[in-house]
CSV table of C-alpha atoms in Angstrom, one decimal:
chain,number,residue,atom,x,y,z
A,1,MET,CA,-224.3,-99.8,-22.5
A,2,ALA,CA,-226.1,-96.5,-23.4
A,3,ARG,CA,-224.3,-93.2,-22.5
A,4,GLU,CA,-226.1,-91.1,-20.0
A,5,ARG,CA,-227.0,-87.8,-21.5
A,6,LEU,CA,-226.2,-84.6,-19.3
A,7,PRO,CA,-229.1,-82.2,-18.5
A,8,ALA,CA,-229.6,-79.2,-20.6
A,9,ARG,CA,-228.6,-77.1,-17.7
A,10,GLY,CA,-225.2,-79.1,-17.3
A,11,CYS,CA,-224.2,-78.5,-21.0
A,12,GLY,CA,-224.6,-75.0,-20.6
A,13,ALA,CA,-222.5,-74.7,-17.6
A,14,LEU,CA,-219.9,-76.7,-19.3
A,15,ARG,CA,-219.8,-74.3,-22.2
A,16,ARG,CA,-219.5,-71.5,-20.1
A,17,CYS,CA,-216.7,-73.2,-18.4
A,18,LEU,CA,-214.8,-73.9,-21.5
A,19,LEU,CA,-215.3,-70.4,-22.9
A,20,GLY,CA,-214.2,-68.9,-19.7
A,21,ALA,CA,-211.1,-71.3,-19.8
A,22,ALA,CA,-210.2,-70.2,-23.6
A,23,LEU,CA,-210.8,-66.6,-22.8
A,24,LEU,CA,-208.1,-66.9,-20.0
A,25,LEU,CA,-205.9,-68.7,-22.1
A,26,GLY,CA,-206.4,-66.0,-24.8
A,27,LEU,CA,-205.5,-63.2,-22.4
A,28,ARG,CA,-202.3,-65.1,-21.2
A,29,LEU,CA,-201.4,-65.5,-24.9
A,30,CYS,CA,-201.6,-61.7,-25.8
A,31,ALA,CA,-199.6,-61.0,-22.5
A,32,GLU,CA,-196.8,-63.2,-23.3
A,33,LEU,CA,-196.9,-61.6,-27.1
A,34,ARG,CA,-196.8,-58.4,-25.6
A,35,ARG,CA,-193.8,-59.2,-23.8
A,36,ALA,CA,-192.3,-60.9,-26.6
A,37,GLY,CA,-192.8,-57.7,-28.7
A,38,ARG,CA,-191.2,-55.6,-26.0
A,39,ARG,CA,-188.0,-57.9,-26.1
A,40,VAL,CA,-187.6,-57.7,-29.8
A,41,THR,CA,-187.9,-53.9,-29.5
A,42,TYR,CA,-185.1,-54.3,-26.8
A,43,VAL,CA,-182.9,-56.5,-28.8
A,44,ARG,CA,-183.0,-54.0,-31.8
A,45,SER,CA,-182.2,-51.1,-29.7
A,46,GLY,CA,-178.7,-52.7,-29.6
A,47,ARG,CA,-178.7,-54.8,-26.6
A,48,ARG,CA,-178.6,-58.6,-26.7
A,49,ALA,CA,-181.3,-60.7,-25.0
A,50,PRO,CA,-180.3,-62.8,-22.3
A,51,SER,CA,-178.9,-66.2,-23.4
A,52,GLY,CA,-179.5,-69.5,-21.6
A,53,GLY,CA,-182.6,-68.3,-19.7
A,54,ARG,CA,-180.3,-67.0,-16.7
A,55,GLY,CA,-182.0,-63.6,-16.4
A,56,SER,CA,-180.7,-60.2,-17.9
A,57,GLY,CA,-177.1,-60.0,-16.4
A,58,PRO,CA,-174.8,-57.3,-17.4
A,59,PRO,CA,-174.6,-56.4,-21.2
A,60,GLU,CA,-171.1,-57.2,-22.8
A,61,PRO,CA,-168.5,-54.7,-22.6
A,62,GLY,CA,-168.7,-52.5,-25.7
A,63,CYS,CA,-171.9,-54.0,-26.8
A,64,CYS,CA,-173.5,-50.6,-27.4
A,65,ALA,CA,-170.6,-48.5,-28.7
A,66,PRO,CA,-170.2,-47.8,-32.3
A,67,ARG,CA,-167.9,-50.2,-34.0
A,68,GLY,CA,-165.8,-48.9,-36.8
A,69,PRO,CA,-166.7,-45.9,-38.7
A,70,PRO,CA,-170.4,-44.6,-38.3
A,71,ARG,CA,-172.9,-46.0,-40.8
A,72,ARG,CA,-173.1,-43.5,-43.8
A,73,LYS,CA,-176.9,-42.1,-43.8
A,74,GLY,CA,-178.7,-42.3,-46.8
A,75,PRO,CA,-178.3,-39.6,-49.7
A,76,ARG,CA,-179.8,-36.1,-48.8
A,77,TRP,CA,-182.2,-34.8,-51.7
A,78,HIS,CA,-181.1,-31.1,-51.8
A,79,ILE,CA,-178.6,-28.9,-50.1
A,80,ASP,CA,-179.7,-26.3,-47.4
A,81,LEU,CA,-179.7,-23.0,-49.2
A,82,GLN,CA,-178.3,-20.0,-47.4
A,83,PRO,CA,-180.4,-17.1,-46.4
A,84,TRP,CA,-180.6,-14.3,-49.1
A,85,ALA,CA,-177.6,-11.8,-48.6
A,86,GLY,CA,-179.8,-8.8,-48.5
A,87,PRO,CA,-183.4,-8.0,-48.1
A,88,ALA,CA,-183.7,-7.0,-52.0
A,89,GLN,CA,-182.4,-10.5,-52.9
A,90,SER,CA,-180.5,-8.8,-55.7
A,91,LEU,CA,-177.9,-9.8,-57.9
A,92,ASP,CA,-175.4,-6.9,-56.6
A,93,GLU,CA,-175.9,-8.4,-52.9
A,94,GLU,CA,-175.3,-12.0,-53.8
A,95,ALA,CA,-172.5,-11.5,-56.1
A,96,LEU,CA,-170.5,-9.3,-53.7
A,97,ARG,CA,-170.8,-11.7,-50.7
A,98,PHE,CA,-170.0,-14.7,-53.2
A,99,LEU,CA,-167.0,-12.9,-54.7
A,100,ARG,CA,-165.6,-11.8,-51.3
A,101,TYR,CA,-166.1,-15.4,-50.0
A,102,ILE,CA,-164.0,-16.9,-52.6
A,103,SER,CA,-161.3,-14.3,-52.3
A,104,THR,CA,-160.8,-14.7,-48.6
A,105,THR,CA,-158.7,-17.6,-47.5
A,106,GLN,CA,-160.0,-19.3,-44.3
A,107,ILE,CA,-157.0,-21.1,-42.9
A,108,ALA,CA,-153.4,-20.5,-43.1
A,109,CYS,CA,-151.2,-22.9,-44.9
A,110,ASN,CA,-147.3,-22.3,-44.5
A,111,HIS,CA,-146.3,-24.7,-47.4
A,112,ILE,CA,-148.6,-24.1,-50.5
A,113,SER,CA,-147.1,-25.9,-53.5
A,114,THR,CA,-148.2,-25.3,-57.0
A,115,ASP,CA,-145.6,-27.5,-58.4
A,116,SER,CA,-145.9,-30.5,-55.9
A,117,LEU,CA,-142.8,-31.2,-54.3
A,118,ALA,CA,-140.7,-30.4,-57.2
A,119,THR,CA,-137.4,-28.2,-57.0
A,120,ASP,CA,-137.2,-27.2,-60.7
A,121,SER,CA,-138.4,-23.7,-61.7
A,122,SER,CA,-140.5,-24.7,-64.3
A,123,PRO,CA,-143.7,-22.8,-64.0
A,124,ALA,CA,-147.0,-24.8,-64.2
A,125,LYS,CA,-149.8,-23.8,-66.8
A,126,LYS,CA,-152.1,-23.2,-63.9
A,127,PRO,CA,-151.7,-22.9,-60.1
A,128,TRP,CA,-152.9,-26.2,-58.9
A,129,SER,CA,-152.1,-25.7,-55.3
A,130,VAL,CA,-152.0,-28.3,-52.6
A,131,CYS,CA,-151.0,-27.6,-48.7
A,132,LEU,CA,-147.9,-29.3,-47.5
A,133,ASP,CA,-148.0,-28.5,-44.0
A,134,ASP,CA,-147.5,-31.9,-41.8
A,135,ARG,CA,-150.5,-31.1,-39.7
A,136,PHE,CA,-152.4,-32.2,-43.0
A,137,GLY,CA,-150.6,-35.3,-43.6
A,138,LEU,CA,-150.4,-35.0,-47.7
A,139,ALA,CA,-146.5,-34.4,-47.4
A,140,HIS,CA,-146.1,-37.5,-45.1
A,141,GLN,CA,-148.3,-39.6,-47.4
A,142,ILE,CA,-146.2,-38.3,-50.6
A,143,ARG,CA,-143.0,-39.2,-48.8
A,144,ASN,CA,-144.1,-42.6,-47.9
A,145,LYS,CA,-145.4,-43.1,-51.5
A,146,GLN,CA,-149.0,-43.6,-50.1
A,147,CYS,CA,-150.6,-40.7,-51.6
A,148,ARG,CA,-153.7,-41.0,-54.1
A,149,LEU,CA,-154.8,-38.2,-56.5
A,150,TYR,CA,-157.7,-38.2,-58.6
A,151,SER,CA,-157.8,-35.7,-61.5
A,152,LEU,CA,-161.1,-35.0,-63.4
A,153,GLY,CA,-160.8,-33.5,-66.7
A,154,LEU,CA,-162.6,-32.7,-70.0
A,155,GLY,CA,-160.2,-33.1,-72.9
A,156,SER,CA,-157.3,-30.9,-71.3
A,157,ASP,CA,-153.7,-31.6,-72.7
A,158,ASP,CA,-152.4,-29.8,-69.5
A,159,THR,CA,-151.2,-32.8,-67.2
A,160,HIS,CA,-148.2,-30.9,-65.8
A,161,PHE,CA,-149.6,-31.2,-62.2
A,162,GLU,CA,-150.5,-34.8,-62.6
A,163,VAL,CA,-147.2,-35.7,-63.9
A,164,ARG,CA,-145.3,-34.1,-61.1
A,165,MET,CA,-147.4,-35.4,-58.4
A,166,ALA,CA,-146.9,-38.9,-59.8
A,167,ASP,CA,-143.0,-38.3,-60.0
A,168,ASP,CA,-143.1,-37.2,-56.3
A,169,GLY,CA,-144.8,-40.5,-55.2
A,170,CYS,CA,-148.4,-40.2,-55.6
A,171,GLU,CA,-150.6,-42.8,-57.3
A,172,VAL,CA,-152.4,-40.5,-59.8
A,173,HIS,CA,-155.7,-41.7,-61.4
A,174,ARG,CA,-156.9,-38.9,-64.5
A,175,PHE,CA,-160.3,-39.5,-65.6
A,176,ASP,CA,-161.0,-38.1,-69.3
A,177,PRO,CA,-163.6,-39.3,-71.7
A,178,SER,CA,-161.4,-38.4,-74.5
A,179,VAL,CA,-158.8,-40.8,-73.5
A,180,LYS,CA,-158.4,-43.3,-76.5
A,181,SER,CA,-158.1,-46.4,-74.4
A,182,ALA,CA,-160.2,-47.5,-71.4
A,183,HIS,CA,-157.3,-47.7,-68.9
A,184,VAL,CA,-153.8,-46.7,-69.6
A,185,LEU,CA,-150.7,-46.9,-67.4
A,186,GLU,CA,-149.1,-43.9,-68.7
A,187,SER,CA,-146.0,-44.1,-66.4
A,188,GLN,CA,-145.3,-46.2,-63.0
A,189,ARG,CA,-147.9,-44.3,-60.8
A,190,LEU,CA,-149.8,-42.4,-63.6
A,191,TRP,CA,-153.1,-43.9,-64.9
A,192,PHE,CA,-155.3,-42.4,-67.5
A,193,HIS,CA,-158.9,-43.7,-67.6
A,194,ARG,CA,-161.6,-43.2,-70.3
A,195,LEU,CA,-164.2,-42.1,-67.9
A,196,SER,CA,-165.9,-38.9,-66.9
A,197,VAL,CA,-167.2,-37.9,-63.6
A,198,ASP,CA,-170.7,-36.9,-63.7
A,199,TRP,CA,-173.5,-36.0,-61.0
A,200,ARG,CA,-175.4,-39.0,-61.9
A,201,ASP,CA,-175.0,-42.9,-63.1
A,202,PRO,CA,-176.4,-43.7,-66.4
A,203,HIS,CA,-179.9,-45.0,-66.6
A,204,PRO,CA,-179.7,-48.9,-66.1
A,205,ALA,CA,-181.3,-49.3,-69.6
A,206,VAL,CA,-178.7,-47.2,-70.9
A,207,ALA,CA,-176.0,-49.0,-69.2
A,208,ALA,CA,-177.2,-52.6,-70.3
A,209,GLN,CA,-177.2,-51.2,-74.2
A,210,LYS,CA,-173.8,-49.8,-73.8
A,211,LEU,CA,-171.6,-52.0,-71.4
A,212,HIS,CA,-168.6,-49.5,-71.2
A,213,SER,CA,-170.6,-46.3,-70.4
A,214,ASN,CA,-168.0,-43.7,-69.7
A,215,ALA,CA,-169.9,-41.4,-67.1
A,216,ARG,CA,-170.1,-42.3,-63.5
A,217,LYS,CA,-170.5,-40.6,-60.3
A,218,LEU,CA,-167.2,-40.3,-57.8
A,219,GLY,CA,-168.7,-42.6,-55.6
A,220,THR,CA,-169.6,-45.3,-57.7
A,221,ILE,CA,-165.8,-44.9,-59.1
A,222,LEU,CA,-164.5,-45.3,-55.8
A,223,ASN,CA,-166.6,-48.1,-55.1
A,224,GLU,CA,-165.5,-49.9,-58.4
A,225,PHE,CA,-161.9,-49.2,-57.9
A,226,GLY,CA,-162.0,-50.3,-54.4
A,227,HIS,CA,-160.7,-47.1,-52.9
A,228,HIS,CA,-162.0,-45.5,-49.8
A,229,LYS,CA,-159.8,-42.4,-49.6
A,230,ILE,CA,-158.6,-39.8,-51.9
A,231,ASP,CA,-155.8,-37.5,-50.7
A,232,VAL,CA,-156.3,-34.9,-53.5
A,233,LEU,CA,-159.1,-34.4,-55.8
A,234,LYS,CA,-158.4,-31.9,-58.8
A,235,ALA,CA,-161.4,-31.0,-60.8
A,236,ASP,CA,-161.5,-28.9,-64.0
A,237,LEU,CA,-165.0,-29.8,-65.5
A,238,GLU,CA,-165.7,-26.9,-67.7
A,239,SER,CA,-168.9,-25.6,-65.8
A,240,ALA,CA,-170.1,-29.1,-64.7
A,241,GLU,CA,-168.3,-28.6,-61.3
A,242,TRP,CA,-171.4,-27.3,-59.5
A,243,LYS,CA,-173.2,-30.1,-60.1
A,244,VAL,CA,-170.6,-32.7,-59.3
A,245,LEU,CA,-169.9,-30.8,-56.1
A,246,GLU,CA,-173.5,-31.0,-55.2
A,247,ASN,CA,-173.3,-34.7,-55.7
A,248,LEU,CA,-170.4,-35.1,-53.3
A,249,ILE,CA,-172.1,-33.3,-50.8
A,250,LEU,CA,-175.4,-34.8,-51.1
A,251,GLU,CA,-174.0,-38.4,-51.1
A,252,ASP,CA,-171.6,-37.7,-48.3
A,253,VAL,CA,-168.5,-38.5,-50.3
A,254,LEU,CA,-166.5,-35.5,-49.1
A,255,GLY,CA,-165.3,-37.4,-45.9
A,256,GLN,CA,-163.3,-39.5,-48.2
A,257,ILE,CA,-161.3,-36.7,-49.5
A,258,GLY,CA,-158.3,-34.6,-48.0
A,259,GLN,CA,-157.8,-31.8,-50.5
A,260,LEU,CA,-160.3,-30.3,-53.2
A,261,ILE,CA,-158.8,-28.2,-56.0
A,262,PHE,CA,-161.6,-27.1,-58.0
A,263,GLU,CA,-161.6,-24.8,-61.0
A,264,ILE,CA,-164.9,-22.7,-61.0
A,265,HIS,CA,-166.6,-21.0,-63.8
A,266,LEU,CA,-168.7,-17.8,-63.3
A,267,HIS,CA,-169.6,-16.9,-66.9
A,268,TRP,CA,-172.9,-18.8,-66.8
A,269,PRO,CA,-174.7,-20.7,-64.3
A,270,GLY,CA,-173.5,-24.2,-65.2
A,271,PHE,CA,-174.9,-27.3,-66.4
A,272,GLU,CA,-178.6,-27.9,-65.0
A,273,VAL,CA,-178.3,-24.8,-62.9
A,274,SER,CA,-181.1,-22.4,-63.4
A,275,GLY,CA,-182.9,-19.7,-62.1
A,276,SER,CA,-182.7,-16.1,-61.7
A,277,ASP,CA,-179.1,-14.8,-61.6
A,278,SER,CA,-179.0,-13.8,-57.9
A,279,SER,CA,-180.8,-17.2,-57.1
A,280,VAL,CA,-177.8,-18.8,-59.2
A,281,VAL,CA,-175.2,-17.2,-57.2
A,282,ARG,CA,-176.9,-17.6,-53.9
A,283,PHE,CA,-176.9,-21.5,-54.8
A,284,TRP,CA,-173.1,-21.4,-55.6
A,285,TYR,CA,-172.4,-19.8,-52.2
A,286,SER,CA,-174.6,-22.3,-50.4
A,287,LEU,CA,-172.5,-25.2,-52.1
A,288,LEU,CA,-169.2,-23.6,-50.8
A,289,LYS,CA,-170.9,-23.2,-47.4
A,290,GLU,CA,-171.7,-26.9,-47.4
A,291,LEU,CA,-167.9,-27.5,-47.7
A,292,GLU,CA,-167.2,-25.2,-44.5
A,293,LEU,CA,-170.0,-27.4,-42.7
A,294,LYS,CA,-168.0,-30.3,-43.8
A,295,ASP,CA,-164.7,-28.9,-42.1
A,296,PHE,CA,-163.2,-27.8,-45.5
A,297,ARG,CA,-161.2,-24.6,-45.2
A,298,LEU,CA,-160.1,-22.6,-48.0
A,299,PHE,CA,-156.5,-22.1,-48.0
A,300,HIS,CA,-155.8,-20.5,-51.6
A,301,SER,CA,-157.7,-18.6,-54.2
A,302,TYR,CA,-156.3,-17.7,-57.5
A,303,LYS,CA,-158.1,-15.3,-60.0
A,304,ASP,CA,-157.5,-16.2,-63.5
A,305,LEU,CA,-157.0,-13.0,-65.2
A,306,SER,CA,-156.3,-14.6,-68.6
A,307,LYS,CA,-159.9,-15.6,-69.0
A,308,PRO,CA,-162.8,-13.2,-69.8
A,309,GLN,CA,-163.8,-11.1,-67.3
A,310,LEU,CA,-167.3,-11.8,-67.1
A,311,PHE,CA,-170.0,-12.8,-64.3
A,312,LEU,CA,-173.0,-14.4,-65.5
A,313,LYS,CA,-172.5,-12.9,-69.2
A,314,LYS,CA,-171.9,-9.4,-67.6
A,315,ASP,CA,-168.9,-7.4,-67.2
A,316,ILE,CA,-169.4,-6.3,-63.6
A,317,PHE,CA,-167.9,-6.6,-60.2
A,318,ASN,CA,-164.3,-6.9,-61.8
A,319,ALA,CA,-164.7,-10.4,-61.7
A,320,SER,CA,-163.1,-12.8,-63.7
A,321,SER,CA,-164.9,-15.9,-65.3
A,322,CYS,CA,-162.5,-18.3,-63.8
A,323,TYR,CA,-161.1,-19.1,-60.5
A,324,ILE,CA,-159.0,-21.9,-59.1
A,325,LEU,CA,-159.9,-22.6,-55.1
A,326,SER,CA,-158.4,-25.0,-53.0
A,327,TRP,CA,-159.5,-26.5,-49.6
A,328,VAL,CA,-158.2,-28.9,-47.0
A,329,ASN,CA,-160.1,-31.0,-45.0
A,330,THR,CA,-159.3,-30.2,-41.4
A,331,ARG,CA,-160.4,-33.4,-40.0
A,332,TRP,CA,-158.3,-35.5,-42.6
A,333,LYS,CA,-156.1,-38.3,-40.9
């Protein structure tokens, strides 16, 4: 039986009807997608989407509170420089501010020890000072043999401080690229590692060629060793301390450290620190102010008069070329 053909007018009406239905369906689909998009944003904001299609309901208790320590932010690319010490932006202005800053303690420590908890009278070669006030927890950690100390050096034979801290109960790790073996357990609690702490990790291509590259950033070493906290970080890096300290600040490693003992060198700008003399001192000062912003407070300052009295290769300001500074993290637990 032959099919009947619709009149031309009927076909046009049918097309318009189908187009209208398709447009309506498209509008509904767009609306659904928009609502779905809002739900995705809602879930990503920290709340859970309703389950089982039973309506929104109250969120789970504690769903939006941070769980555990806050996630570390990505590394910063540069420190925030402090304003110039004076309108002239001169070396005199910057140096006087800096020297006054490193010579003035910011917090009182009633139990400063330069020989750990030792009771003998043998003097240390250098006054590496730790604060043993109970409020900062180091003495408690030592008594419970839960203290960890990292010592960063470059070929120094003076390990008096490390030996004493190990004898008193600290787990001590000394990093020195001049050590003959990769890892040596010198005594029950004293390790020597053939590693140097740098402000950058080796380039991947170099590291691939040299499997046991002996330079690492401190954060990398902490991850490799599985250590989350250091009670004391001691550093004698022969002018690399400024760039290493900058790296600790930029990568937010300072929160894992309880006390800092740094030997700083002022006779020249230091490795990869450049600029005019006044800008160099401004950079040094800005680094130390970053420590203060991270709740570190200077509790001991030692001016080494046995070293040349030079400040950026000049005999000025009655300054030594070497100081040993000790800070405590006032938020350390």
